[in-house]
Amino acid sequence: MAMETGADAKRLFEIVKIISKYKVTQGISPDKLCDMFKELGPTFVKLGQLLSMHPEIIPMEHCKKLESLRTDASRLVTAQIREIISDEYGKPWNTVFERIMPYPLGAASIAQVHEAVLLDGTHVAVKIQRPEIYSVMERDVRLLKAALNVIKLKKINNVMNLSDTIDEVWAVAQEEMDFEREADNIRRVRENIEGIKYVYCPKVYDELSTKNVLVMEYIGGFEIDNKAAMAEQGYDVQEVCTKFINNYIKQFAEDRFFHADPHPGNVRVWNGKIVWLDLGMMGRLTETDARLIKICMKSIVSNDYIVFADTVLSICEHDPTLDKEAYYERMRVYLDKYRIISMAEMSSAVDIFADLYRIARDFGILVPKSLTMFWRSLSIMEGTVSDLSPETDLAAIIGKHLVAQNMVSGVAGSITKKISHKKLVSGSALHYNDSTEQYEEPDDDEFDEESGEEENTEE
């Protein structure tokens, strides 16, 4: 029933042939898995990207290799790019652009980005969607789900529901394919960061952007994990990491609208600012989600395993008859483990999240998709920071935010809360060799003196 045309049957045969070629049933190396996904096409590249964030599902070495699929994809040639743009605008590409640089700034499964120059000499970044990508992915998703029903394969490791995973891949892909929605995301993020001097998001050229072509301000600089460039330009790595964390905490704790894929390729350092790029995939949290996440984080920092365990249960679907005594003991051991291990000592920055998902799997606990995206993106951000600056204490930074956001109730407490938290999310631009602005950071003693006394009066 899923095969609507002869082309569908041909594609299904092609999928089976490629999978057979790599002898998946006999085991597959990380390199071969990555190559197989590339050969299968964009739908499977997107599936590989998703699996790279699931070390509880597949081995860590496979996850690491699949991370390359986030930016490594086949490239459209210049003639294709020009043709797509001309078709989208309904007029020749060179009536809008003076030139389009042939080598892409980045190429992914759904789109690629090129530097270009407008007729007035303005440098811009142009994001171009791959031709017919929607129809190709829609067909692959439909055929994959049909194949799963035929072979009765429902889960991997008794935890990842393959049908749900495919649905998630398709939902994420559709969101990323709508450049008008991405433009809205960019505008919302720019509003959220207004007044924060150390963070930036490129503006959109609305008059030149469509559902399939997105024209944005060109951003120079370097990727946030480029230590050599950071040292050469005189940036303080710990300052960059601390402000990167501060702004990301603000995104999910205050804005409830956060970058869902904050890997180094999507975050640059430029002109004294941390710049967020590729905002096609954004996470959204309800007020309840955000409140429960704060409770979880506070419990992790304070090592209160009972509150942490109960909060996880309140967030997630679970069997009411689960063995709570055994569950609480697992959570106690879990928090004890990470209370005494620094980021530098972890075998992987995502271990803490992988272990939590293993506990959920063992006790039949279903984590909501919105929170799954949050945990994944936070682990990506944490991995970037741990590679850049292992001495940056993520727990201590989170702790300061928790103190600032948990003041006493009432007018006075509310005002103090806003003042204290503002110190964490505001601040000067990053200082570096070319900066002229005086560096001004909140004084830690001042912060502790102001917030510590009120924390003691907390209910």
Short mmCIF file of C-alpha atoms in Angstrom, two decimals:
data_model
loop_
_atom_site.label_atom_id
_atom_site.label_comp_id
_atom_site.label_asym_id
_atom_site.label_seq_id
_atom_site.Cartn_x
_atom_site.Cartn_y
_atom_site.Cartn_z
CA MET A 1 0.00 0.00 0.00
CA ALA A 2 2.93 2.33 0.66
CA MET A 3 4.29 1.86 -2.86
CA GLU A 4 2.24 4.31 -4.90
CA THR A 5 4.30 4.11 -8.11
CA GLY A 6 6.88 2.01 -9.89
CA ALA A 7 9.44 4.57 -8.74
CA ASP A 8 8.57 3.69 -5.13
CA ALA A 9 9.21 0.01 -5.80
CA LYS A 10 12.51 0.88 -7.46
CA ARG A 11 13.56 3.03 -4.48
CA LEU A 12 12.61 0.33 -1.99
CA PHE A 13 14.73 -2.16 -3.94
CA GLU A 14 17.59 0.36 -3.97
CA ILE A 15 17.38 0.78 -0.17
CA VAL A 16 17.43 -2.97 0.39
CA LYS A 17 20.33 -3.40 -2.05
CA ILE A 18 22.50 -0.77 -0.35
CA ILE A 19 21.81 -2.12 3.15
CA SER A 20 22.64 -5.65 1.92
CA LYS A 21 25.87 -4.34 0.37
CA TYR A 22 27.09 -3.18 3.79
CA LYS A 23 26.09 -6.50 5.47
CA VAL A 24 24.48 -4.75 8.43
CA THR A 25 23.25 -8.01 9.98
CA GLN A 26 26.87 -9.09 10.44
CA GLY A 27 27.85 -5.91 12.26
CA ILE A 28 29.08 -2.62 10.82
CA SER A 29 32.01 -0.34 11.61
CA PRO A 30 31.52 3.38 12.33
CA ASP A 31 33.07 4.34 8.98
CA LYS A 32 30.91 1.94 7.00
CA LEU A 33 27.75 3.01 8.84
CA CYS A 34 28.48 6.62 7.95
CA ASP A 35 29.19 5.72 4.32
CA MET A 36 25.98 3.70 4.11
CA PHE A 37 23.82 6.58 5.33
CA LYS A 38 25.44 8.91 2.80
CA GLU A 39 24.84 6.45 -0.03
CA LEU A 40 21.21 5.96 1.01
CA GLY A 41 20.55 9.70 0.73
CA PRO A 42 19.31 12.72 2.71
CA THR A 43 16.59 10.94 4.71
CA PHE A 44 19.16 8.52 6.08
CA VAL A 45 21.74 11.27 6.62
CA LYS A 46 19.15 12.97 8.83
CA LEU A 47 18.53 9.65 10.62
CA GLY A 48 22.28 9.33 11.17
CA GLN A 49 22.40 12.83 12.65
CA LEU A 50 19.67 11.84 15.09
CA LEU A 51 21.38 8.58 16.04
CA SER A 52 24.67 10.44 16.68
CA MET A 53 22.95 11.98 19.71
CA HIS A 54 21.95 8.60 21.17
CA PRO A 55 24.95 6.88 22.82
CA GLU A 56 22.47 4.79 24.82
CA ILE A 57 21.27 3.26 21.54
CA ILE A 58 24.46 2.67 19.57
CA PRO A 59 28.15 2.49 20.64
CA MET A 60 29.94 5.77 21.38
CA GLU A 61 32.47 5.30 18.56
CA HIS A 62 29.56 5.07 16.08
CA CYS A 63 27.99 8.24 17.58
CA LYS A 64 31.24 10.15 17.16
CA LYS A 65 31.58 9.15 13.52
CA LEU A 66 27.95 9.96 12.72
CA GLU A 67 28.51 13.50 14.05
CA SER A 68 30.32 14.21 10.77
CA LEU A 69 26.96 13.92 8.98
CA ARG A 70 25.91 17.22 10.54
CA THR A 71 28.10 19.14 8.10
CA ASP A 72 29.48 16.58 5.65
CA ALA A 73 27.21 16.12 2.64
CA SER A 74 27.48 16.03 -1.13
CA ARG A 75 27.67 19.50 -2.66
CA LEU A 76 25.53 21.15 -5.29
CA VAL A 77 27.64 22.66 -8.08
CA THR A 78 27.54 26.36 -8.93
CA ALA A 79 25.33 25.88 -12.01
CA GLN A 80 22.71 24.11 -9.87
CA ILE A 81 22.82 26.87 -7.28
CA ARG A 82 22.27 29.57 -9.89
CA GLU A 83 19.42 27.63 -11.49
CA ILE A 84 17.64 27.10 -8.15
CA ILE A 85 17.91 30.79 -7.26
CA SER A 86 16.72 31.92 -10.71
CA ASP A 87 13.72 29.57 -10.56
CA GLU A 88 12.84 30.71 -7.02
CA TYR A 89 12.98 34.43 -7.89
CA GLY A 90 11.46 34.05 -11.35
CA LYS A 91 14.33 36.04 -12.87
CA PRO A 92 18.06 35.56 -13.54
CA TRP A 93 20.18 35.14 -10.43
CA ASN A 94 22.55 37.92 -11.54
CA THR A 95 19.76 40.50 -11.37
CA VAL A 96 19.98 40.08 -7.57
CA PHE A 97 23.57 38.99 -6.90
CA GLU A 98 26.79 40.33 -8.35
CA ARG A 99 28.43 36.96 -7.66
CA ILE A 100 27.97 33.75 -5.69
CA MET A 101 31.11 32.10 -4.35
CA PRO A 102 31.41 28.58 -5.82
CA TYR A 103 32.62 26.76 -2.70
CA PRO A 104 29.94 26.45 0.01
CA LEU A 105 30.45 27.69 3.55
CA GLY A 106 28.62 24.54 4.64
CA ALA A 107 26.74 21.65 3.05
CA ALA A 108 24.20 19.49 4.88
CA SER A 109 21.50 16.99 3.99
CA ILE A 110 18.76 19.57 3.34
CA ALA A 111 20.57 22.72 2.22
CA GLN A 112 23.90 24.37 1.70
CA VAL A 113 25.15 27.89 2.35
CA HIS A 114 27.22 30.12 0.06
CA GLU A 115 28.84 33.49 0.50
CA ALA A 116 27.50 35.94 -2.07
CA VAL A 117 27.67 39.63 -2.97
CA LEU A 118 24.59 41.74 -3.70
CA LEU A 119 24.55 44.27 -6.55
CA ASP A 120 25.29 47.06 -4.08
CA GLY A 121 28.42 45.24 -2.84
CA THR A 122 26.94 43.89 0.41
CA HIS A 123 28.32 40.51 1.46
CA VAL A 124 25.61 38.05 2.44
CA ALA A 125 25.17 34.35 3.20
CA VAL A 126 22.67 32.51 0.99
CA LYS A 127 21.08 29.26 2.16
CA ILE A 128 19.74 27.18 -0.74
CA GLN A 129 17.47 24.17 -0.34
CA ARG A 130 18.32 21.05 -2.31
CA PRO A 131 15.96 20.51 -5.28
CA GLU A 132 13.06 18.10 -4.72
CA ILE A 133 14.33 17.32 -1.21
CA TYR A 134 10.81 17.35 0.26
CA SER A 135 9.41 14.74 -2.14
CA VAL A 136 12.51 12.55 -1.81
CA MET A 137 12.37 12.51 1.98
CA GLU A 138 8.59 12.07 2.12
CA ARG A 139 8.86 8.98 -0.07
CA ASP A 140 11.74 7.49 1.94
CA VAL A 141 9.91 8.02 5.23
CA ARG A 142 6.79 6.35 3.85
CA LEU A 143 8.71 3.37 2.49
CA LEU A 144 10.79 2.97 5.64
CA LYS A 145 7.72 2.82 7.85
CA ALA A 146 6.11 0.28 5.54
CA ALA A 147 9.26 -1.86 5.61
CA LEU A 148 9.33 -1.82 9.42
CA ASN A 149 5.78 -3.14 9.53
CA VAL A 150 6.64 -5.94 7.11
CA ILE A 151 9.72 -7.19 8.96
CA LYS A 152 8.15 -6.61 12.41
CA LEU A 153 11.13 -4.59 13.64
CA LYS A 154 9.84 -2.17 16.27
CA LYS A 155 12.69 -1.21 18.59
CA ILE A 156 16.45 -1.05 18.96
CA ASN A 157 17.86 -2.22 22.29
CA ASN A 158 14.27 -2.45 23.53
CA VAL A 159 14.17 1.34 23.96
CA MET A 160 14.26 3.26 20.65
CA ASN A 161 10.94 2.93 18.88
CA LEU A 162 11.96 2.97 15.22
CA SER A 163 8.60 4.18 13.94
CA ASP A 164 8.64 7.08 16.41
CA THR A 165 12.25 7.86 15.47
CA ILE A 166 11.35 8.03 11.78
CA ASP A 167 8.39 10.30 12.62
CA GLU A 168 10.75 12.55 14.55
CA VAL A 169 13.24 12.64 11.68
CA TRP A 170 10.46 13.69 9.31
CA ALA A 171 9.03 16.32 11.69
CA VAL A 172 12.47 17.86 12.22
CA ALA A 173 13.24 17.75 8.50
CA GLN A 174 9.98 19.50 7.58
CA GLU A 175 10.71 22.25 10.08
CA GLU A 176 14.23 22.70 8.70
CA MET A 177 12.94 22.78 5.11
CA ASP A 178 10.68 25.76 5.77
CA PHE A 179 13.03 28.75 5.46
CA GLU A 180 10.20 31.18 6.20
CA ARG A 181 9.88 29.51 9.58
CA GLU A 182 13.64 29.72 10.07
CA ALA A 183 13.47 33.44 9.29
CA ASP A 184 10.82 33.76 12.03
CA ASN A 185 13.10 31.83 14.40
CA ILE A 186 15.96 34.23 13.65
CA ARG A 187 13.77 37.27 14.33
CA ARG A 188 12.61 35.78 17.64
CA VAL A 189 16.16 34.98 18.76
CA ARG A 190 17.31 38.49 17.82
CA GLU A 191 14.55 39.88 20.05
CA ASN A 192 15.56 37.55 22.89
CA ILE A 193 19.22 38.61 22.78
CA GLU A 194 18.56 42.33 22.37
CA GLY A 195 20.78 44.30 24.73
CA ILE A 196 23.22 41.42 25.35
CA LYS A 197 26.56 42.66 24.05
CA TYR A 198 28.44 39.38 23.85
CA VAL A 199 25.98 37.40 21.72
CA TYR A 200 24.61 37.95 18.22
CA CYS A 201 22.42 36.44 15.50
CA PRO A 202 22.60 37.52 11.82
CA LYS A 203 19.76 39.55 10.40
CA VAL A 204 17.56 38.27 7.57
CA TYR A 205 17.06 40.09 4.26
CA ASP A 206 13.29 39.58 4.14
CA GLU A 207 12.82 41.00 0.66
CA LEU A 208 15.23 38.38 -0.77
CA SER A 209 14.15 35.38 1.30
CA THR A 210 11.58 32.74 0.36
CA LYS A 211 10.54 29.30 1.58
CA ASN A 212 13.49 27.73 -0.29
CA VAL A 213 16.12 30.50 -0.31
CA LEU A 214 17.23 32.36 2.81
CA VAL A 215 19.47 35.44 2.53
CA MET A 216 21.19 36.53 5.73
CA GLU A 217 23.90 38.85 6.97
CA TYR A 218 27.35 37.39 6.31
CA ILE A 219 29.22 36.39 9.46
CA GLY A 220 33.01 36.07 9.49
CA GLY A 221 35.09 34.97 12.44
CA PHE A 222 35.71 31.32 13.29
CA GLU A 223 33.94 28.32 14.75
CA ILE A 224 33.80 28.35 18.53
CA ASP A 225 36.03 25.26 18.86
CA ASN A 226 38.91 26.82 16.88
CA LYS A 227 41.41 27.18 19.73
CA ALA A 228 44.22 28.39 17.48
CA ALA A 229 42.18 31.31 16.10
CA MET A 230 40.93 32.15 19.58
CA ALA A 231 44.49 32.31 20.93
CA GLU A 232 45.76 34.27 17.92
CA GLN A 233 43.09 36.94 18.35
CA GLY A 234 43.52 37.15 22.11
CA TYR A 235 40.16 35.79 23.28
CA ASP A 236 39.90 34.39 26.81
CA VAL A 237 38.67 30.81 26.32
CA GLN A 238 37.10 30.58 29.76
CA GLU A 239 35.24 33.85 29.26
CA VAL A 240 33.91 32.63 25.90
CA CYS A 241 32.77 29.31 27.43
CA THR A 242 31.17 30.93 30.46
CA LYS A 243 29.18 33.40 28.37
CA PHE A 244 28.26 30.66 25.90
CA ILE A 245 26.79 28.66 28.80
CA ASN A 246 25.09 31.71 30.33
CA ASN A 247 23.28 32.56 27.12
CA TYR A 248 22.27 28.98 26.50
CA ILE A 249 20.80 28.67 29.99
CA LYS A 250 18.86 31.86 29.33
CA GLN A 251 17.48 30.34 26.11
CA PHE A 252 15.85 27.36 27.78
CA ALA A 253 15.23 28.73 31.29
CA GLU A 254 13.83 32.15 30.40
CA ASP A 255 13.03 32.26 26.69
CA ARG A 256 11.91 28.58 26.53
CA PHE A 257 13.14 28.75 22.93
CA PHE A 258 16.58 27.27 22.39
CA HIS A 259 18.98 26.22 19.66
CA ALA A 260 18.43 22.48 19.21
CA ASP A 261 21.78 21.72 17.58
CA PRO A 262 24.49 23.92 19.16
CA HIS A 263 27.49 22.03 17.75
CA PRO A 264 30.60 24.11 16.90
CA GLY A 265 29.65 24.40 13.22
CA ASN A 266 26.57 26.38 14.24
CA VAL A 267 28.31 28.74 16.70
CA ARG A 268 30.97 31.25 15.70
CA VAL A 269 33.09 33.84 17.47
CA TRP A 270 33.16 37.10 15.56
CA ASN A 271 33.88 40.72 16.42
CA GLY A 272 33.71 40.17 20.19
CA LYS A 273 30.49 38.17 20.04
CA ILE A 274 29.25 34.59 20.15
CA VAL A 275 27.11 34.22 17.02
CA TRP A 276 24.25 31.70 16.69
CA LEU A 277 23.78 30.27 13.18
CA ASP A 278 21.49 27.72 11.51
CA LEU A 279 18.27 28.31 13.43
CA GLY A 280 16.10 25.95 11.40
CA MET A 281 15.77 23.50 14.28
CA MET A 282 14.73 25.15 17.55
CA GLY A 283 13.51 23.57 20.75
CA ARG A 284 10.42 24.84 22.55
CA LEU A 285 9.51 24.25 26.19
CA THR A 286 6.24 24.85 27.98
CA GLU A 287 6.27 26.76 31.25
CA THR A 288 5.82 23.45 33.08
CA ASP A 289 8.72 21.87 31.16
CA ALA A 290 11.02 24.76 32.06
CA ARG A 291 10.00 24.70 35.73
CA LEU A 292 10.61 20.97 36.03
CA ILE A 293 13.97 21.24 34.29
CA LYS A 294 15.03 23.89 36.81
CA ILE A 295 13.98 21.59 39.65
CA CYS A 296 15.98 18.75 38.10
CA MET A 297 19.07 20.92 37.73
CA LYS A 298 18.78 22.24 41.23
CA SER A 299 18.53 18.66 42.51
CA ILE A 300 21.64 17.64 40.53
CA VAL A 301 23.64 20.55 41.93
CA SER A 302 22.42 19.90 45.51
CA ASN A 303 22.70 16.09 45.07
CA ASP A 304 19.07 15.62 46.19
CA TYR A 305 18.35 12.33 44.48
CA ILE A 306 14.82 11.96 45.89
CA VAL A 307 13.61 15.27 44.42
CA PHE A 308 15.46 14.54 41.19
CA ALA A 309 13.93 11.06 40.86
CA ASP A 310 10.42 12.29 41.65
CA THR A 311 10.75 15.17 39.18
CA VAL A 312 11.80 12.80 36.40
CA LEU A 313 8.71 10.71 37.10
CA SER A 314 6.48 13.79 37.05
CA ILE A 315 7.91 14.78 33.65
CA CYS A 316 7.80 11.36 32.01
CA GLU A 317 5.26 8.67 31.30
CA HIS A 318 5.90 5.60 33.46
CA ASP A 319 4.34 2.48 34.90
CA PRO A 320 2.83 3.48 38.29
CA THR A 321 3.79 0.05 39.64
CA LEU A 322 7.53 0.46 38.96
CA ASP A 323 9.90 -0.59 41.77
CA LYS A 324 10.46 2.80 43.42
CA GLU A 325 12.96 1.52 45.95
CA ALA A 326 15.21 0.16 43.21
CA TYR A 327 14.61 3.27 41.10
CA TYR A 328 15.59 5.66 43.93
CA GLU A 329 18.74 3.64 44.59
CA ARG A 330 19.77 3.88 40.92
CA MET A 331 19.23 7.64 41.01
CA ARG A 332 21.28 7.96 44.22
CA VAL A 333 24.20 6.08 42.66
CA TYR A 334 23.78 8.10 39.47
CA LEU A 335 24.00 11.51 41.19
CA ASP A 336 26.86 10.36 43.42
CA LYS A 337 28.85 9.36 40.34
CA TYR A 338 28.61 12.74 38.66
CA ARG A 339 28.94 14.77 41.85
CA ILE A 340 32.57 13.69 42.18
CA ILE A 341 33.58 13.59 38.48
CA SER A 342 34.65 16.79 36.74
CA MET A 343 33.91 17.46 33.08
CA ALA A 344 37.58 16.80 32.26
CA GLU A 345 37.43 13.37 33.88
CA MET A 346 34.36 12.16 31.96
CA SER A 347 35.05 9.67 29.19
CA SER A 348 32.48 11.61 27.19
CA ALA A 349 30.61 14.85 27.84
CA VAL A 350 27.30 13.14 27.06
CA ASP A 351 27.82 10.31 29.57
CA ILE A 352 25.59 11.98 32.14
CA PHE A 353 22.66 12.05 29.71
CA ALA A 354 23.33 8.60 28.28
CA ASP A 355 23.31 7.14 31.77
CA LEU A 356 20.05 8.88 32.60
CA TYR A 357 18.43 7.45 29.47
CA ARG A 358 19.65 3.98 30.42
CA ILE A 359 17.93 4.30 33.77
CA ALA A 360 14.75 5.44 32.02
CA ARG A 361 14.95 2.48 29.66
CA ASP A 362 15.52 -0.03 32.49
CA PHE A 363 12.49 1.21 34.40
CA GLY A 364 10.19 1.66 31.39
CA ILE A 365 10.15 5.45 31.67
CA LEU A 366 9.24 7.37 28.48
CA VAL A 367 10.92 10.76 28.12
CA PRO A 368 8.79 13.35 26.21
CA LYS A 369 10.14 14.42 22.83
CA SER A 370 10.39 18.09 23.84
CA LEU A 371 12.63 17.22 26.76
CA THR A 372 14.60 14.70 24.74
CA MET A 373 15.56 17.54 22.39
CA PHE A 374 16.54 19.68 25.37
CA TRP A 375 18.77 17.00 26.92
CA ARG A 376 20.42 16.29 23.57
CA SER A 377 21.16 19.92 22.80
CA LEU A 378 22.46 20.58 26.31
CA SER A 379 24.80 17.60 25.98
CA ILE A 380 26.10 18.95 22.64
CA MET A 381 26.75 22.32 24.24
CA GLU A 382 28.44 20.69 27.23
CA GLY A 383 30.64 18.62 24.93
CA THR A 384 31.83 21.75 23.13
CA VAL A 385 32.66 23.48 26.41
CA SER A 386 34.46 20.46 27.90
CA ASP A 387 36.68 20.19 24.80
CA LEU A 388 37.45 23.91 24.81
CA SER A 389 37.89 24.53 28.53
CA PRO A 390 37.69 21.49 30.86
CA GLU A 391 38.28 23.76 33.84
CA THR A 392 35.04 25.67 33.17
CA ASP A 393 32.67 24.40 35.85
CA LEU A 394 29.26 23.96 34.23
CA ALA A 395 27.65 22.92 37.54
CA ALA A 396 28.89 26.10 39.26
CA ILE A 397 27.50 28.29 36.48
CA ILE A 398 24.14 26.52 36.61
CA GLY A 399 24.20 26.91 40.40
CA LYS A 400 24.53 30.69 40.10
CA HIS A 401 21.53 30.81 37.79
CA LEU A 402 19.53 28.71 40.23
CA VAL A 403 20.40 31.03 43.11
CA ALA A 404 19.46 34.07 41.04
CA GLN A 405 16.12 32.57 39.99
CA ASN A 406 14.99 31.26 43.38
CA MET A 407 14.64 34.39 45.49
CA VAL A 408 11.89 34.99 48.03
CA SER A 409 8.42 35.86 46.77
CA GLY A 410 6.97 39.35 46.90
CA VAL A 411 7.87 42.64 45.25
CA ALA A 412 11.31 43.03 46.87
CA GLY A 413 12.27 39.46 46.07
CA SER A 414 11.08 39.83 42.50
CA ILE A 415 13.15 42.96 41.94
CA THR A 416 16.26 41.38 43.48
CA LYS A 417 15.76 38.28 41.34
CA LYS A 418 15.71 40.34 38.17
CA ILE A 419 18.79 42.34 39.18
CA SER A 420 20.81 39.28 40.18
CA HIS A 421 19.96 37.27 37.11
CA LYS A 422 20.58 40.20 34.80
CA LYS A 423 24.22 40.13 35.89
CA LEU A 424 24.55 36.61 34.58
CA VAL A 425 22.88 37.02 31.20
CA SER A 426 24.14 40.52 30.37
CA GLY A 427 27.74 41.76 30.46
CA SER A 428 30.17 43.32 28.01
CA ALA A 429 31.25 42.04 24.64
CA LEU A 430 34.03 39.45 24.62
CA HIS A 431 37.39 41.13 25.05
CA TYR A 432 40.11 40.30 22.53
CA ASN A 433 43.05 41.95 20.77
CA ASP A 434 40.94 44.32 18.66
CA SER A 435 38.36 45.21 21.28
CA THR A 436 38.15 48.76 22.56
CA GLU A 437 35.28 48.37 25.05
CA GLN A 438 36.22 48.17 28.71
CA TYR A 439 35.62 44.65 29.99
CA GLU A 440 33.00 44.62 32.77
CA GLU A 441 31.96 41.39 34.42
CA PRO A 442 29.70 41.01 37.45
CA ASP A 443 31.78 40.83 40.59
CA ASP A 444 31.43 37.37 42.16
CA ASP A 445 31.69 38.74 45.70
CA GLU A 446 29.02 41.30 44.92
CA PHE A 447 26.80 38.60 43.46
CA ASP A 448 27.25 36.28 46.44
CA GLU A 449 26.75 39.09 48.92
CA GLU A 450 23.57 40.23 47.22
CA SER A 451 22.01 36.81 46.60
CA GLY A 452 23.37 34.69 49.41
CA GLU A 453 21.44 36.38 52.21
CA GLU A 454 18.16 36.15 50.31
CA GLU A 455 18.79 32.56 49.42
CA ASN A 456 18.71 31.80 53.16
CA THR A 457 15.22 33.32 53.39
CA GLU A 458 13.93 31.14 50.60
CA GLU A 459 10.91 29.09 51.54
#
